[in-house]
C-alpha positions as a printed NumPy array, in Angstrom:
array([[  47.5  , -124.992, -163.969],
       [  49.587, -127.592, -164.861],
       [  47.77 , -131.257, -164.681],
       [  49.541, -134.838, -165.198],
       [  49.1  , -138.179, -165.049],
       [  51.714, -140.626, -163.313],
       [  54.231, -140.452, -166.09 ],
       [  54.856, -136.706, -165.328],
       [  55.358, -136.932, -161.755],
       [  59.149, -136.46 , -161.871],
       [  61.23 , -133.906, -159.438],
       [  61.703, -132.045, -162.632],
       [  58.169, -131.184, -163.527],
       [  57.49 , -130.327, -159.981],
       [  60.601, -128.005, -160.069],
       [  59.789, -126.322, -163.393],
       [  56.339, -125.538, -162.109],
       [  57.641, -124.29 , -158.63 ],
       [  60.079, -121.892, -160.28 ],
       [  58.174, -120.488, -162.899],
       [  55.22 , -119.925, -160.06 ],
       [  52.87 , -122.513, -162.015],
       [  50.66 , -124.396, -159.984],
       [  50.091, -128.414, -160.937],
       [  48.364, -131.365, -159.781],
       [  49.904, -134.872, -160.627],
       [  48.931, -138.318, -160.125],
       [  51.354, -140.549, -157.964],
       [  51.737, -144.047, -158.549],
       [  51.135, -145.983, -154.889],
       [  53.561, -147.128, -153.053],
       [  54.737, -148.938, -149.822],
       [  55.493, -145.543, -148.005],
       [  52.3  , -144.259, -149.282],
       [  49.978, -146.847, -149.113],
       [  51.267, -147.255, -145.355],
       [  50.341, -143.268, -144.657],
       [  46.861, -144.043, -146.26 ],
       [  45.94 , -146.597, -144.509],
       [  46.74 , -144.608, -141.056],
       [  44.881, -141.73 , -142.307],
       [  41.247, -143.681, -143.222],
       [  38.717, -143.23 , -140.646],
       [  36.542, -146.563, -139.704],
       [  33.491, -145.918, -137.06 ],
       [  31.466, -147.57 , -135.272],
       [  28.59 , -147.731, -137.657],
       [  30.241, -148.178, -140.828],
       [  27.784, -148.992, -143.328],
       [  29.71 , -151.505, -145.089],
       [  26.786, -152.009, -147.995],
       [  27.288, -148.109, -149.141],
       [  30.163, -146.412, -151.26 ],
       [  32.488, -144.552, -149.292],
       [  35.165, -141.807, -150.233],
       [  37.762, -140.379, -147.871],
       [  39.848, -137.592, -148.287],
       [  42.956, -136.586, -146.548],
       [  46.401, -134.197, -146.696],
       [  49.657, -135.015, -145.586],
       [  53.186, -133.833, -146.611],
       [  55.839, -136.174, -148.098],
       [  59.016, -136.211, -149.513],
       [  60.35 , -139.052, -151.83 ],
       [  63.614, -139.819, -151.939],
       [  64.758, -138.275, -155.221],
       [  62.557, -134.877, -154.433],
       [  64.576, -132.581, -153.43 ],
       [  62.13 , -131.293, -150.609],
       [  58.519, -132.123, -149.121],
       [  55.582, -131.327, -151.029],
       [  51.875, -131.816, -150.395],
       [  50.338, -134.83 , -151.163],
       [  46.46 , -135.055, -151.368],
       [  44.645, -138.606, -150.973],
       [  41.766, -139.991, -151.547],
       [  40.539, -143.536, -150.513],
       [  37.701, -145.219, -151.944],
       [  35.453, -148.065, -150.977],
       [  33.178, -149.921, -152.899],
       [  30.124, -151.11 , -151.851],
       [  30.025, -154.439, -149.906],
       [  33.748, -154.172, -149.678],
       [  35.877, -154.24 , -146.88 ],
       [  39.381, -152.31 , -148.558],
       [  39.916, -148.314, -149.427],
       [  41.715, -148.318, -152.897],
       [  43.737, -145.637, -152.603],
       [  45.12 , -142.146, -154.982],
       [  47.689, -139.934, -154.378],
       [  48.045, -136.379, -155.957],
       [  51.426, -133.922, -155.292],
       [  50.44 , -130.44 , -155.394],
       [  51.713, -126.968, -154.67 ],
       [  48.14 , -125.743, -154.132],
       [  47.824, -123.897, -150.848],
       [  45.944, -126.375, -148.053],
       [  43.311, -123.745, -148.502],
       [  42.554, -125.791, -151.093],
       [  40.502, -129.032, -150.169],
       [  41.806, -132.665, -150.671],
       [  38.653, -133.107, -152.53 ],
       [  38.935, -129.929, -154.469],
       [  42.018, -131.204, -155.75 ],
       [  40.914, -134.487, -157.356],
       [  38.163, -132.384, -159.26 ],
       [  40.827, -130.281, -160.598],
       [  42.889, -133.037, -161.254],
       [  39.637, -134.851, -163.328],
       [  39.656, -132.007, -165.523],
       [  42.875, -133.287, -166.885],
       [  40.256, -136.477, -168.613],
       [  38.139, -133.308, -170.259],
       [  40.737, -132.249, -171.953],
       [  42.128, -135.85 , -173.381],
       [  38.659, -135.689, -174.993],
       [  38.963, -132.536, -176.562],
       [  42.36 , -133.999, -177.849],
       [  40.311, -137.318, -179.197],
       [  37.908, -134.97 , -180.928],
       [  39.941, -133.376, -182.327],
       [  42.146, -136.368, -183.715],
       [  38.937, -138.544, -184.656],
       [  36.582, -135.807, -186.205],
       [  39.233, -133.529, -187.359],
       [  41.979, -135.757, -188.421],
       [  44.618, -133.534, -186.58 ],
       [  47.055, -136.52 , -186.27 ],
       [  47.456, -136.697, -189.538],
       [  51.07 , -136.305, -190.274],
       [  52.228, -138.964, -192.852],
       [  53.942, -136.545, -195.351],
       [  57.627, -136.744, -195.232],
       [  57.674, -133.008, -194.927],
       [  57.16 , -130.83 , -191.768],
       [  55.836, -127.856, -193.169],
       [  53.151, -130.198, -195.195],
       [  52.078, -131.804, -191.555],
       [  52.213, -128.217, -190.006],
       [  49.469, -126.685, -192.526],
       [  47.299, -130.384, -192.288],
       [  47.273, -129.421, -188.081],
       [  46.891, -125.758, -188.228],
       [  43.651, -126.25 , -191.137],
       [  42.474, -128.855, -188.423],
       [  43.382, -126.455, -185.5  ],
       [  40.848, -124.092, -187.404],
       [  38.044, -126.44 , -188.   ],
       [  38.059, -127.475, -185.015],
       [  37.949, -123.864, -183.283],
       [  35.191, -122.778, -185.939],
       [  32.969, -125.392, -185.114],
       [  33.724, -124.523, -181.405],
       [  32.647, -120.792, -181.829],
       [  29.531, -122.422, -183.695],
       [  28.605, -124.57 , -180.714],
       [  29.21 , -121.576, -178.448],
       [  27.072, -118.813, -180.456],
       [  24.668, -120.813, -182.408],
       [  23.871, -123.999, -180.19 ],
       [  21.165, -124.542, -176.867],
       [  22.619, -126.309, -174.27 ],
       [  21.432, -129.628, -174.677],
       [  22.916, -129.434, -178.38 ],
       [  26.794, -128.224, -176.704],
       [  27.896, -131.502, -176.126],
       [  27.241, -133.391, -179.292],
       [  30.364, -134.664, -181.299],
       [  31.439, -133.121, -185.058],
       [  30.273, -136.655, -186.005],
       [  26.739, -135.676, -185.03 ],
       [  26.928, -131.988, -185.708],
       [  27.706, -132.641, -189.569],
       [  24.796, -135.159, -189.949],
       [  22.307, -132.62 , -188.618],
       [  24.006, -129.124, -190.015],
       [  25.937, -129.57 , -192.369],
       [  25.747, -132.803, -194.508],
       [  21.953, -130.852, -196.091],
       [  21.167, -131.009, -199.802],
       [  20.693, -128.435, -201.143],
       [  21.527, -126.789, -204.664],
       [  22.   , -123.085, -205.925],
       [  19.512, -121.007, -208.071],
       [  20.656, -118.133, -210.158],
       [  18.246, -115.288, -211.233],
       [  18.967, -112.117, -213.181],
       [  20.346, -110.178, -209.435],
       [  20.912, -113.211, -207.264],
       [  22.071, -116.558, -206.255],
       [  19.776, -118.765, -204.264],
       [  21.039, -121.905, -201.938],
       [  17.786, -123.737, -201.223],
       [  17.754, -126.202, -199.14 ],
       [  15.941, -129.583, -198.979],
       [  12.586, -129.328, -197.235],
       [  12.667, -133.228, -196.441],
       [  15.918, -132.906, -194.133],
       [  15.059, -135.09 , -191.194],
       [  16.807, -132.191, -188.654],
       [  15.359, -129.33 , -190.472],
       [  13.695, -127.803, -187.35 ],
       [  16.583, -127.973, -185.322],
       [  18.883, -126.489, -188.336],
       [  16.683, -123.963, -188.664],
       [  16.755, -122.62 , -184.499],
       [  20.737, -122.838, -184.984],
       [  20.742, -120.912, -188.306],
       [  18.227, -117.924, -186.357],
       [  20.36 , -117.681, -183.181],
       [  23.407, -117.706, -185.678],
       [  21.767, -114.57 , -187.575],
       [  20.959, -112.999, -183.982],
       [  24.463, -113.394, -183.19 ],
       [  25.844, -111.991, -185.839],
       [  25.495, -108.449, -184.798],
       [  28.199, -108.741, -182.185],
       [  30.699, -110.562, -184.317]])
């Protein structure tokens, strides 16, 4: 699934995806043509509650004049409350119209999920940083950050409860991993003890046992 903002939406993209059998959804920037089909497609009644949100959804096929055939085009048209206007999107897919208009836009909002993962990873893993002059020096910096970030990934997946899964790296090395601690030798072993006045100590402690409990199927 291929999924792109405005700036993608160009015959090539959509031909790439077509002949390689990839589907995609891509934002369309409005238009005349397309803010005229809109507005012919959105539905007013009788009893439109004017002081309630409303969303509309709709399918129609279009062709632009540098595509080199039709394509669908999903749309949705949204009114605010107390307003009297739709504002409307448009998204050109190749998805079957088994798929639903409103189906689509979720798909296409998944594309916002993953420019977050992206933001993670540049803001708590330093992945953009590239500044050496040499391209092998700014591959290993990405690929070490490309591992971080995928280790503490499998640790959220293994080791946290849900409530915990969506906390940032910011948050998740203040609670797990920034703990004092120091190590004690004796004659057969070496002891890391940890501080017992670690403010998240509990909820270290419940990640650390379903991390052991886990660790039979690694």
């Amino acid at each position: 699934m291929v999924r792109g903002d405005s700036g993608f939406a160009t015959p090539g993209v959509y031909d790439s995806c077509e002949s390689k059998k990839s589907h995609y959804v891509i934002r369309l920037k409005n238009n005349r043509r397309l803010g005229q089909i809109a507005e012919k497609s959105v539905l007013y009644g009788d009893n439109q509650k004017w002081e309630e949100r409303e969303v509309q959804y709709f399918s129609t096929t279009y062709q632009a004049q540098s595509w080199s055939q039709s394509r669908r085009v999903c749309i949705r048209s949204t009114r605010e409350a107390g307003e009297l206007l739709f504002r409307h999107e448009f998204i050109v897919t190749n998805l079957s119209e088994n798929v639903s208009p409103d189906t689509i836009f979720s798909l296409y909002a998944k594309r916002g999920t993953m420019e977050n993962f992206i933001k993670e990873a540049k803001a708590g893993f330093y992945f953009d940083k590239t500044d050496s002059p040499r391209f092998l020096e700014n591959h290993v910096r990405m690929m070490l950050s490309l591992i971080a970030y995928n280790l503490v990934n499998f640790l959220r997946t293994i080791g946290f409860e849900e409530v915990q899964k969506g906390m940032t790296i910011h948050s998740i090395r203040l609670k797990f991993l920034k703990v004092a601690g120091k190590l004690v030798q004796t004659g057969r072993r070496v002891y890391l003890k940890l501080s017992s006045y670690h403010v998240y100590q509990n909820e270290f402690y419940r990640v650390f046992a379903r991390l052991r409990r886990a660790s039979q199927w690694i």
